[in-house]
């Protein structure tokens, strides 16, 4: 679809004249359109140039997903969905799921438009392209109509599959006549701009650019401050229980924070940083149970979708147990996040991070590139040593240790990648991420199997476990074990890919130079 | 993707009308849908005002030597595409004969569409041939419009017999009555003969209706110009019933 942004509304006759006599025109059809554009908290759709619009049509709702497929997808529903899984199974859901995963969809901006539409027909009276002129206004969803801001008129040329040439001809004629440029942004983005909203204000990415000469304590504070913003950004979503990713992102930022503090503690004075380490651990413990239950429930939902209805029903007692436990875990976490202790931690941590002179440790005044280089070198050697010693016979704990070593290295690379040449670090980070995904999945599978066995005992203890339920759970454990074996096999391959990657060796050499203070000129 | 073939050994029984109207309804519900007009006469293409012509002809398409996607055309209706007919489809039998696994060839060609459409309707040409055998193998569901006359029931029995011979174990066979005229004694009587057919008919019947005949004048699915006609309502009921059976994962299978 081609979108032209106009300065003023052209007369319909002018449009018709511009496109010329090669088509028969049908229209204009006049309509009023009320659209709400949806997106996730992290802008999963708009960020990728996609949009999901909900159009109210009387008592029903039409969904339009534009961007991921060559032609927009349409779906009619009774109500606007909150999650991709609210949609009926099919391509629309599949396509949307791939973009938004488990994230909740929030209304972002509302557009009311007066729409004039024409069909361009060929000599067989077959529609070969559509032309739409939209004059709209935008407002934030809760605002009253009087707050609506006008949008520039938009002229859209929509090709029909198999008739792209005709649409291109029409678009070309319009461009020539009116001197237009096609606009890469769609209506959703223009509408957000009109109401003064940043299309995707939140990202969990840690995209920082550090100066290699910055004193280490300041650079680390910069990293920690960014992580702290991510923690804060996710608090409301956790408390409102909007979707499971808020807690997930929160936990990732928390782990990164702990890893940075733990691995780089020499840059701060011990006395000042230690109390925070205690509080960070407290938060990790407080957020763990809810996240674990989220993971089980998501896994269970995925598993149940593949089951025949009888087996699916048999798992309902387990789902009920997990949901009840999740509810408890949620309440406990909400209490924690609303507690005085948490408030004090937040205030103390923020003020520590904003300081520029106090709390500096013995390594704090070294340039960050030195400190980072040393740490990365050490972490890398540890991963290699731990990986070589893992065999097919190693117990899960050994893999777990390797996983922790990988995690530490990966975090360091994430924090400090801006200090190194991208072509060297990016492939390593990618290999490491794959390796870590394998190990992480393996770890989850082991944990889930254990948790299932425990739940089985609990259900039996409460007398809530008919034989079908236990059998279904047994099958589920079996499936988890099969996958464990697969992940272990995958691990060996991935570890080799990482350890033998040419960049890995060059990177170590670079670090050696740097740590000895012999960094070559860039 | 679910593949629904509309098939009958006989011509003029309402196959094309069924394929066109059901495909329209599926797309209207928001399911990306494709209809492949396999009949060289191109009736379905005609109803959608699309030229009955495929670049390079049917042979290339069936041998997997042509990009299927680039031959597909959008109809005037959101979410409904068509792969048009082509006069060369007359010789599809010969094309299949020269492939390694003739009855599997169609399924192979259709595989890439799986991620683009929720439903694929095959509007088949009448006759029993290598093409129809391939259709039985490639489809999930075989819709068999049947006019309620004793002769049609015999044809249906013939079809069921030949289905036993081809290996299409997972094919759900859904016969239903169409062009039903309750005023005709013959139609009323035939409905009683249904007992002899070893598998049940869908409950919905499509009545004989002038609205369906007018599809040729309007060149559009019946819902577009006669939304409230009995035929339009019957097709909706038929689609609901088919969907229900599909959702339950149960069809009326060729083997009990
Ligand atoms: N339910 C119906 N009532 C009246 N006429 C019908 C009905 N269904 C089909 N027809 C007409 O019968 C003729 C053959 O129908 P068609 O769908 O093309 O059959 P087929 O594809 O089996 O050859 C067409 O002219 C069509 O308009
Ligand atoms: Mg036909």
PDB file of N, CA, C and O and ligand atoms in Angstrom, chain B residues 10-17 47 179 206-209 212-213 235, ligand 1:
ATOM      1  N   UNK B  10     -20.539 -35.847 -11.580  1.00  0.00           N
ATOM      2  CA  UNK B  10     -21.425 -35.187 -12.540  1.00  0.00           C
ATOM      3  C   UNK B  10     -21.175 -33.677 -12.602  1.00  0.00           C
ATOM      4  O   UNK B  10     -20.731 -33.079 -11.638  1.00  0.00           O
ATOM      5  N   UNK B  11     -21.537 -33.116 -13.750  1.00  0.00           N
ATOM      6  CA  UNK B  11     -21.468 -31.669 -13.899  1.00  0.00           C
ATOM      7  C   UNK B  11     -22.840 -31.050 -13.651  1.00  0.00           C
ATOM      8  O   UNK B  11     -23.855 -31.757 -13.617  1.00  0.00           O
ATOM      9  N   UNK B  12     -22.866 -29.745 -13.456  1.00  0.00           N
ATOM     10  CA  UNK B  12     -24.124 -29.018 -13.322  1.00  0.00           C
ATOM     11  C   UNK B  12     -24.885 -29.325 -12.047  1.00  0.00           C
ATOM     12  O   UNK B  12     -26.104 -29.197 -11.991  1.00  0.00           O
ATOM     13  N   UNK B  13     -24.195 -29.759 -10.998  1.00  0.00           N
ATOM     14  CA  UNK B  13     -24.895 -30.093  -9.755  1.00  0.00           C
ATOM     15  C   UNK B  13     -24.724 -29.016  -8.683  1.00  0.00           C
ATOM     16  O   UNK B  13     -25.232 -29.163  -7.585  1.00  0.00           O
ATOM     17  N   UNK B  14     -23.985 -27.949  -9.001  1.00  0.00           N
ATOM     18  CA  UNK B  14     -23.821 -26.871  -8.023  1.00  0.00           C
ATOM     19  C   UNK B  14     -22.466 -26.858  -7.339  1.00  0.00           C
ATOM     20  O   UNK B  14     -22.302 -26.225  -6.296  1.00  0.00           O
ATOM     21  N   UNK B  15     -21.479 -27.507  -7.920  1.00  0.00           N
ATOM     22  CA  UNK B  15     -20.138 -27.505  -7.326  1.00  0.00           C
ATOM     23  C   UNK B  15     -19.569 -26.091  -7.274  1.00  0.00           C
ATOM     24  O   UNK B  15     -19.123 -25.620  -6.232  1.00  0.00           O
ATOM     25  N   UNK B  16     -19.582 -25.441  -8.429  1.00  0.00           N
ATOM     26  CA  UNK B  16     -18.968 -24.120  -8.489  1.00  0.00           C
ATOM     27  C   UNK B  16     -19.714 -23.130  -7.598  1.00  0.00           C
ATOM     28  O   UNK B  16     -19.096 -22.349  -6.871  1.00  0.00           O
ATOM     29  N   UNK B  17     -21.041 -23.188  -7.647  1.00  0.00           N
ATOM     30  CA  UNK B  17     -21.815 -22.284  -6.794  1.00  0.00           C
ATOM     31  C   UNK B  17     -21.437 -22.499  -5.333  1.00  0.00           C
ATOM     32  O   UNK B  17     -21.264 -21.542  -4.563  1.00  0.00           O
ATOM     33  N   UNK B  47     -17.186 -15.934 -12.241  1.00  0.00           N
ATOM     34  CA  UNK B  47     -17.965 -15.295 -11.165  1.00  0.00           C
ATOM     35  C   UNK B  47     -17.164 -14.198 -10.473  1.00  0.00           C
ATOM     36  O   UNK B  47     -17.725 -13.251  -9.952  1.00  0.00           O
ATOM     37  N   UNK B 179     -29.792 -27.876  -4.777  1.00  0.00           N
ATOM     38  CA  UNK B 179     -30.851 -27.627  -5.761  1.00  0.00           C
ATOM     39  C   UNK B 179     -32.123 -28.389  -5.378  1.00  0.00           C
ATOM     40  O   UNK B 179     -32.804 -28.959  -6.226  1.00  0.00           O
ATOM     41  N   UNK B 206     -29.262 -27.152   0.274  1.00  0.00           N
ATOM     42  CA  UNK B 206     -29.324 -25.899  -0.479  1.00  0.00           C
ATOM     43  C   UNK B 206     -30.549 -25.962  -1.379  1.00  0.00           C
ATOM     44  O   UNK B 206     -30.664 -26.865  -2.218  1.00  0.00           O
ATOM     45  N   UNK B 207     -31.482 -25.039  -1.191  1.00  0.00           N
ATOM     46  CA  UNK B 207     -32.707 -25.098  -1.996  1.00  0.00           C
ATOM     47  C   UNK B 207     -32.460 -24.661  -3.440  1.00  0.00           C
ATOM     48  O   UNK B 207     -31.485 -23.964  -3.720  1.00  0.00           O
ATOM     49  N   UNK B 208     -33.343 -25.076  -4.310  1.00  0.00           N
ATOM     50  CA  UNK B 208     -33.303 -24.555  -5.665  1.00  0.00           C
ATOM     51  C   UNK B 208     -33.667 -23.079  -5.575  1.00  0.00           C
ATOM     52  O   UNK B 208     -34.656 -22.722  -4.948  1.00  0.00           O
ATOM     53  N   UNK B 209     -32.844 -22.208  -6.181  1.00  0.00           N
ATOM     54  CA  UNK B 209     -33.096 -20.790  -5.941  1.00  0.00           C
ATOM     55  C   UNK B 209     -32.680 -19.958  -7.145  1.00  0.00           C
ATOM     56  O   UNK B 209     -31.611 -20.175  -7.728  1.00  0.00           O
ATOM     57  N   UNK B 212     -29.284 -18.061  -6.914  1.00  0.00           N
ATOM     58  CA  UNK B 212     -28.044 -18.732  -7.308  1.00  0.00           C
ATOM     59  C   UNK B 212     -27.856 -18.621  -8.823  1.00  0.00           C
ATOM     60  O   UNK B 212     -26.756 -18.372  -9.318  1.00  0.00           O
ATOM     61  N   UNK B 213     -28.970 -18.788  -9.547  1.00  0.00           N
ATOM     62  CA  UNK B 213     -28.863 -18.663 -11.001  1.00  0.00           C
ATOM     63  C   UNK B 213     -28.376 -17.267 -11.392  1.00  0.00           C
ATOM     64  O   UNK B 213     -27.628 -17.108 -12.354  1.00  0.00           O
ATOM     65  N   UNK B 235     -26.442 -21.375   2.443  1.00  0.00           N
ATOM     66  CA  UNK B 235     -24.989 -21.519   2.351  1.00  0.00           C
ATOM     67  C   UNK B 235     -24.321 -21.161   3.675  1.00  0.00           C
ATOM     68  O   UNK B 235     -23.333 -21.771   4.075  1.00  0.00           O
TER      69      UNK B 235
HETATM   70  N1  LIG C   1     -29.140 -24.025  -5.611  1.00  0.00           N
HETATM   71  C1  LIG C   1     -29.335 -23.728  -6.911  1.00  0.00           C
HETATM   72  N2  LIG C   1     -30.509 -23.278  -7.342  1.00  0.00           N
HETATM   73  C2  LIG C   1     -30.669 -22.979  -8.619  1.00  0.00           C
HETATM   74  N3  LIG C   1     -29.735 -23.066  -9.548  1.00  0.00           N
HETATM   75  C3  LIG C   1     -28.523 -23.502  -9.194  1.00  0.00           C
HETATM   76  C4  LIG C   1     -28.255 -23.855  -7.838  1.00  0.00           C
HETATM   77  N4  LIG C   1     -26.958 -24.226  -7.775  1.00  0.00           N
HETATM   78  C5  LIG C   1     -26.440 -24.105  -9.008  1.00  0.00           C
HETATM   79  N5  LIG C   1     -27.385 -23.665  -9.869  1.00  0.00           N
HETATM   80  C6  LIG C   1     -27.209 -23.408 -11.273  1.00  0.00           C
HETATM   81  O1  LIG C   1     -26.940 -24.626 -11.934  1.00  0.00           O
HETATM   82  C7  LIG C   1     -25.932 -24.461 -12.906  1.00  0.00           C
HETATM   83  C8  LIG C   1     -24.748 -25.358 -12.595  1.00  0.00           C
HETATM   84  O2  LIG C   1     -24.218 -24.978 -11.353  1.00  0.00           O
HETATM   85  P1  LIG C   1     -22.674 -25.035 -11.064  1.00  0.00           P
HETATM   86  O3  LIG C   1     -22.476 -24.571  -9.704  1.00  0.00           O
HETATM   87  O4  LIG C   1     -21.922 -24.367 -12.133  1.00  0.00           O
HETATM   88  O5  LIG C   1     -22.467 -26.610 -11.153  1.00  0.00           O
HETATM   89  P2  LIG C   1     -21.134 -27.456 -11.412  1.00  0.00           P
HETATM   90  O6  LIG C   1     -19.990 -26.642 -10.934  1.00  0.00           O
HETATM   91  O7  LIG C   1     -21.365 -28.663 -10.599  1.00  0.00           O
HETATM   92  O8  LIG C   1     -21.079 -27.754 -12.860  1.00  0.00           O
HETATM   93  C9  LIG C   1     -25.560 -23.002 -12.915  1.00  0.00           C
HETATM   94  O9  LIG C   1     -26.224 -22.352 -13.929  1.00  0.00           O
HETATM   95  C10 LIG C   1     -26.033 -22.493 -11.575  1.00  0.00           C
HETATM   96  O10 LIG C   1     -26.460 -21.172 -11.650  1.00  0.00           O
END
